[in-house]
Tab-separated table of C-alpha atoms in Angstrom:
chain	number	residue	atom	x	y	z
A	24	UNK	CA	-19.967	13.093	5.528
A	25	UNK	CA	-16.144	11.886	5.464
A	26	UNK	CA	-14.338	13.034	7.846
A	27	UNK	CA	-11.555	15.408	7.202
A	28	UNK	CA	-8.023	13.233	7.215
A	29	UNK	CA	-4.682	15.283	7.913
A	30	UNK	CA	-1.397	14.297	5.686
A	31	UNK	CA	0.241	12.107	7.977
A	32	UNK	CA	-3.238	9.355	8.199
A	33	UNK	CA	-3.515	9.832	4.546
A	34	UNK	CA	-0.163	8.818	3.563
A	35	UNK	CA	0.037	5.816	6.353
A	36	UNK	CA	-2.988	4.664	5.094
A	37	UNK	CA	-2.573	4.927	1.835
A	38	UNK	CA	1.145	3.061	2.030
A	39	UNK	CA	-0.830	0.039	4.031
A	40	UNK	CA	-3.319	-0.482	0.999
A	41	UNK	CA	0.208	-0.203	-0.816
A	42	UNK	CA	1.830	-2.526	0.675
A	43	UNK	CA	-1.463	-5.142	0.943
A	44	UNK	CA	-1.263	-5.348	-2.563
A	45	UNK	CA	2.586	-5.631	-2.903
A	46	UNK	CA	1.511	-8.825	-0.380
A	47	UNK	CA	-0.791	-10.608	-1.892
A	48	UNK	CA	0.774	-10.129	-5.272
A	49	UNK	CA	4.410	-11.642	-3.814
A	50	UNK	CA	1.929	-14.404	-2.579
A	51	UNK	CA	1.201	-15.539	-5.876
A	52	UNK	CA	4.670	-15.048	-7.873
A	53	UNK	CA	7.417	-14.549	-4.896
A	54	UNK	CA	6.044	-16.144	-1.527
A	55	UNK	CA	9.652	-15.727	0.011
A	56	UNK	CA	8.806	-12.001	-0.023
A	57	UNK	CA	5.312	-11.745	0.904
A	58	UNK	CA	6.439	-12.276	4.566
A	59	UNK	CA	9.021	-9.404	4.669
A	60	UNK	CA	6.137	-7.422	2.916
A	61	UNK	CA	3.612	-8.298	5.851
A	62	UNK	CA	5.911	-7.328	8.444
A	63	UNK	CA	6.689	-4.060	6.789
A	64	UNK	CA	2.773	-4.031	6.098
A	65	UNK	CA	2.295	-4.561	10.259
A	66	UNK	CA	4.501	-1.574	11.127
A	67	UNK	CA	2.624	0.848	8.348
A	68	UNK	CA	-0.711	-0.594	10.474
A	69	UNK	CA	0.712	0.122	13.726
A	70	UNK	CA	1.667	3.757	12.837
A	71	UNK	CA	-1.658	3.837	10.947
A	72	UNK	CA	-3.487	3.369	14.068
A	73	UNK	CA	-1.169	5.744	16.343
A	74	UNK	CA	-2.311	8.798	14.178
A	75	UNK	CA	-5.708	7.873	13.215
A	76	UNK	CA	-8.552	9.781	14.028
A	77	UNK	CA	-11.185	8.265	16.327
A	78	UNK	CA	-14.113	7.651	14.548
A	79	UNK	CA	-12.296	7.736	11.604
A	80	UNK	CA	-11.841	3.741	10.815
A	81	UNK	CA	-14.580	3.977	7.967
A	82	UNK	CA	-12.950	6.582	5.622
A	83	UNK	CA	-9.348	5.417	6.524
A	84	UNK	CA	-10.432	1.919	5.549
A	85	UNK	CA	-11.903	3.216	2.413
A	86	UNK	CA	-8.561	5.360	1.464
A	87	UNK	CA	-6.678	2.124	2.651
A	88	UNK	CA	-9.151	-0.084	-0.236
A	89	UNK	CA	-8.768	2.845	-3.034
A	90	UNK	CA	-4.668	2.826	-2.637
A	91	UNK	CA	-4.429	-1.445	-2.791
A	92	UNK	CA	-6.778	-1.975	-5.534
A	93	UNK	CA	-4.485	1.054	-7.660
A	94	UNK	CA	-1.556	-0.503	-6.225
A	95	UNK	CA	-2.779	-3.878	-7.423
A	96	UNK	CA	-3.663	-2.925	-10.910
A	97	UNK	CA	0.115	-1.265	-11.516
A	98	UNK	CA	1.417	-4.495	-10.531
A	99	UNK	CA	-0.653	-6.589	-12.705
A	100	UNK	CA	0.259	-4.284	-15.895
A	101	UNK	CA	3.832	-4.418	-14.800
A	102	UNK	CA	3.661	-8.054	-14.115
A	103	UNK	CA	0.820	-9.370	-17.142
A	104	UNK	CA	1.079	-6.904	-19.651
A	105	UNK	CA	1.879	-7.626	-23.352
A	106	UNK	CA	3.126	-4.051	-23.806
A	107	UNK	CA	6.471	-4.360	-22.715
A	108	UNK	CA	6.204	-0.240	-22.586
A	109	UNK	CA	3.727	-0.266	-20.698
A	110	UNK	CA	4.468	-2.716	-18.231
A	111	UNK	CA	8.164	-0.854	-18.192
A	112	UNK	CA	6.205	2.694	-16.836
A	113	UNK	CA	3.845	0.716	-14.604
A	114	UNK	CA	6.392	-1.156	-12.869
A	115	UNK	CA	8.615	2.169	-12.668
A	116	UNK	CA	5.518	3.787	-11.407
A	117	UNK	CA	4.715	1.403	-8.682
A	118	UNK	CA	7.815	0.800	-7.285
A	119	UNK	CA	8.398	4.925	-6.400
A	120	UNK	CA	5.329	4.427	-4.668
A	121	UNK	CA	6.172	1.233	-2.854
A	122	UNK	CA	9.824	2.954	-1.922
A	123	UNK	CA	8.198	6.094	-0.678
A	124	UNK	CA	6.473	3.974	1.883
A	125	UNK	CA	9.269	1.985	2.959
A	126	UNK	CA	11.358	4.645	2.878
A	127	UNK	CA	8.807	6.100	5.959
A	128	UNK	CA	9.652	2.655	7.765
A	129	UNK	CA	13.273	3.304	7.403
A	130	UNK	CA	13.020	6.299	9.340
């Protein structure tokens, strides 16, 4: 049974799977980023774990998993894709996600 997550873990989780992808993405094409993204990654983790639930590493890890393979595939069509449409809406679509979550680290 999963256990019930409030906003605040959802979204902090959810950013870190963000954020892993955004990582390991800049590791392949911009490796002078990646290491500002795994700091910012690091903080998202640390606030992660100040509101998790106990006994709730499974599902956050899971939520964490869902959001960085998403993440990943909007950066690969924005990155790979042929469609220069498409890769125009999934690059638009991933970066308000990736600037929701470090607009939360700006706070």
């Amino acid at each position: 049974m999963a256990l019930r997550m409030d906003a605040t873990t959802r979204t902090f989780a959810t950013c870190t799977g963000r954020l892993s992808a955004l990582m390991e993405h800049q590791w392949l094409l911009a490796p002078a980023e990646a290491e500002v993204t795994r700091h910012h990654r690091h903080r998202m983790i640390e606030l992660l774990q100040a509101v998790m639930p106990q006994g709730g590493a499974r599902d956050v890890l899971s939520l964490r998993i869902e959001a960085k393979f998403a993440q990943a595939l909007l950066l690969t069509r924005a990155t790979f894709n042929a469609d220069a449409g498409d890769a125009a809406q999934a690059g638009a679509i991933s970066d308000r996600m990736l600037a929701h979550c470090e607009a939360l680290l700006a706070q």
